[in-house]
Amino acid sequence: MYFPDVFSRCIFQMYFVPFSENIHMVHYDEQHPKEGRCQKYRLTLLDAKTQTTIADDLFDDKSPETIKEFLRKNLDASEPVFIVTDFDKRYPDILKEIFGDKLVHQYCLMHLNKLIVSDFPKNTTIEQELLKYRLLNIFYNPVQD
């Protein structure tokens, strides 16, 4: 059996999120634009289903309190939510505090792939390339294509 397929099924069984029209699926992201000479922080929420912007605001900081305020203002904490984020270590606690057991949190696969690639040297051996290829394809199911 194909290893990634087995792995994917195990993960799916552990973290199965039942399909529901009622779960709000969103992407949360931050950028760091400069406005004039001042550093600003752009917090953004995107609807995963419609690919439209839910909220996009500039802030003077990106403290946990600022993030919580932004999320509370733009998402209903009483409704189930599926949020995709990068790997900022603060997010799990922030999200859990706001959404509790109504939360499903997933890390962005693009950011995961960047981390995988960065763990390998620039000039890799064929063995390292093969390992990198396998790691980058853990969540890819060729049977579905």
Coordinates of C-alpha atoms in Angstrom, one line a residue:
M1 CA 0.0 0.0 0.0
Y2 CA 1.2 3.5 -0.8
F3 CA 2.6 5.1 2.4
P4 CA 1.1 8.6 2.1
D5 CA -2.3 7.0 1.4
V6 CA -2.1 5.0 4.7
F7 CA -0.8 8.1 6.6
S8 CA -3.5 10.3 5.1
R9 CA -6.2 7.8 6.1
C10 CA -4.8 7.6 9.7
I11 CA -4.8 11.3 10.0
F12 CA -8.3 11.6 8.5
Q13 CA -9.6 9.1 11.0
M14 CA -8.0 10.9 13.9
Y15 CA -9.1 14.4 12.9
F16 CA -12.2 13.8 10.8
V17 CA -14.2 16.9 10.4
P18 CA -17.7 16.0 9.4
F19 CA -18.9 17.9 6.4
S20 CA -21.3 20.6 7.4
E21 CA -22.8 23.5 5.6
N22 CA -22.7 25.3 8.9
I23 CA -18.9 25.2 9.5
H24 CA -17.2 28.5 8.5
M25 CA -14.0 27.7 6.7
V26 CA -11.5 30.6 6.8
H27 CA -7.8 31.4 6.2
Y28 CA -6.1 33.8 8.6
D29 CA -3.0 35.6 7.6
E30 CA -0.7 38.5 8.5
Q31 CA 1.4 40.8 6.4
H32 CA 3.8 43.5 7.5
P33 CA 3.5 46.4 5.2
K34 CA 5.1 49.7 5.9
E35 CA 3.0 52.8 5.8
G36 CA 5.3 55.7 5.3
R37 CA 8.0 55.3 7.9
C38 CA 5.8 53.3 10.3
Q39 CA 5.6 49.5 10.5
K40 CA 2.0 48.3 10.3
Y41 CA 0.4 44.9 10.6
R42 CA -2.2 43.8 8.2
L43 CA -4.6 41.1 9.5
T44 CA -6.7 39.3 7.0
L45 CA -9.5 36.7 7.0
L46 CA -10.5 35.0 3.7
D47 CA -13.5 32.8 3.2
A48 CA -12.1 29.4 2.0
K49 CA -15.3 28.4 0.1
T50 CA -15.9 31.7 -1.8
Q51 CA -12.3 33.0 -1.9
T52 CA -13.5 36.4 -0.8
T53 CA -12.1 38.7 1.8
I54 CA -14.0 38.7 5.1
A55 CA -11.9 41.3 6.8
D56 CA -8.6 43.1 6.1
D57 CA -7.4 45.7 8.6
L58 CA -4.2 47.5 9.5
F59 CA -3.0 47.6 13.1
D60 CA -0.1 49.1 15.0
D61 CA 0.8 45.7 16.5
K62 CA 0.0 42.1 16.2
S63 CA -0.2 41.2 19.8
P64 CA -2.4 38.3 21.0
E65 CA -4.9 40.8 22.2
T66 CA -5.1 42.6 18.8
I67 CA -5.5 39.2 17.0
K68 CA -8.3 38.2 19.5
E69 CA -10.1 41.5 19.0
F70 CA -9.8 41.2 15.2
L71 CA -11.2 37.6 15.2
R72 CA -14.0 38.4 17.6
K73 CA -15.0 41.4 15.6
N74 CA -15.2 39.4 12.3
L75 CA -16.2 35.8 13.2
D76 CA -19.0 34.4 15.3
A77 CA -17.3 32.6 18.2
S78 CA -20.6 30.6 18.9
E79 CA -20.5 28.9 15.5
P80 CA -18.2 26.1 14.4
V81 CA -15.1 27.4 12.5
F82 CA -12.3 25.7 10.5
I83 CA -9.3 28.0 10.5
V84 CA -6.1 27.6 8.4
T85 CA -3.0 29.5 9.6
D86 CA 0.7 29.6 9.3
F87 CA 2.9 28.1 12.0
D88 CA 3.0 31.0 14.5
K89 CA 3.2 29.3 17.9
R90 CA 0.7 31.8 19.4
Y91 CA -2.2 30.8 17.2
P92 CA -3.4 27.5 18.9
D93 CA -3.9 29.1 22.3
I94 CA -5.4 32.3 20.8
L95 CA -7.9 30.3 18.7
K96 CA -8.8 27.9 21.4
E97 CA -9.5 30.7 23.8
I98 CA -11.9 32.3 21.4
F99 CA -13.6 29.3 19.8
G100 CA -13.2 26.5 22.3
D101 CA -14.5 23.2 21.1
K102 CA -16.1 24.7 18.1
L103 CA -12.6 25.1 16.5
V104 CA -10.8 23.0 13.9
H105 CA -7.3 24.4 13.4
Q106 CA -5.1 23.4 10.4
Y107 CA -1.7 24.6 9.5
C108 CA -1.3 25.8 5.9
L109 CA 0.3 23.2 3.7
M110 CA 2.2 25.8 1.7
H111 CA 4.0 26.9 4.9
L112 CA 4.5 23.3 5.8
N113 CA 6.1 22.6 2.4
K114 CA 8.4 25.7 2.9
L115 CA 9.6 24.3 6.2
I116 CA 10.3 20.9 4.7
V117 CA 12.3 22.5 1.8
S118 CA 14.3 24.7 4.2
D119 CA 15.4 21.7 6.2
F120 CA 17.4 20.4 3.3
P121 CA 20.7 21.8 2.0
K122 CA 20.8 23.7 -1.3
N123 CA 22.9 21.0 -2.9
T124 CA 21.3 17.8 -2.0
T125 CA 22.2 14.2 -2.6
I126 CA 19.8 12.0 -4.6
E127 CA 18.7 10.3 -1.3
Q128 CA 17.9 13.7 0.2
E129 CA 15.9 14.7 -2.9
L130 CA 14.0 11.5 -2.7
L131 CA 13.2 12.0 1.0
K132 CA 12.2 15.6 0.3
Y133 CA 9.9 14.5 -2.5
R134 CA 8.3 11.9 -0.2
L135 CA 7.8 14.5 2.5
L136 CA 6.3 17.1 0.2
N137 CA 3.8 14.5 -1.1
I138 CA 2.6 13.2 2.2
F139 CA -0.8 14.9 1.7
Y140 CA -1.0 14.2 -2.0
N141 CA -3.2 11.3 -3.1
P142 CA -2.3 10.3 -6.7
V143 CA -5.4 8.0 -6.8
Q144 CA -7.6 11.1 -6.7
D145 CA -6.0 12.6 -9.9

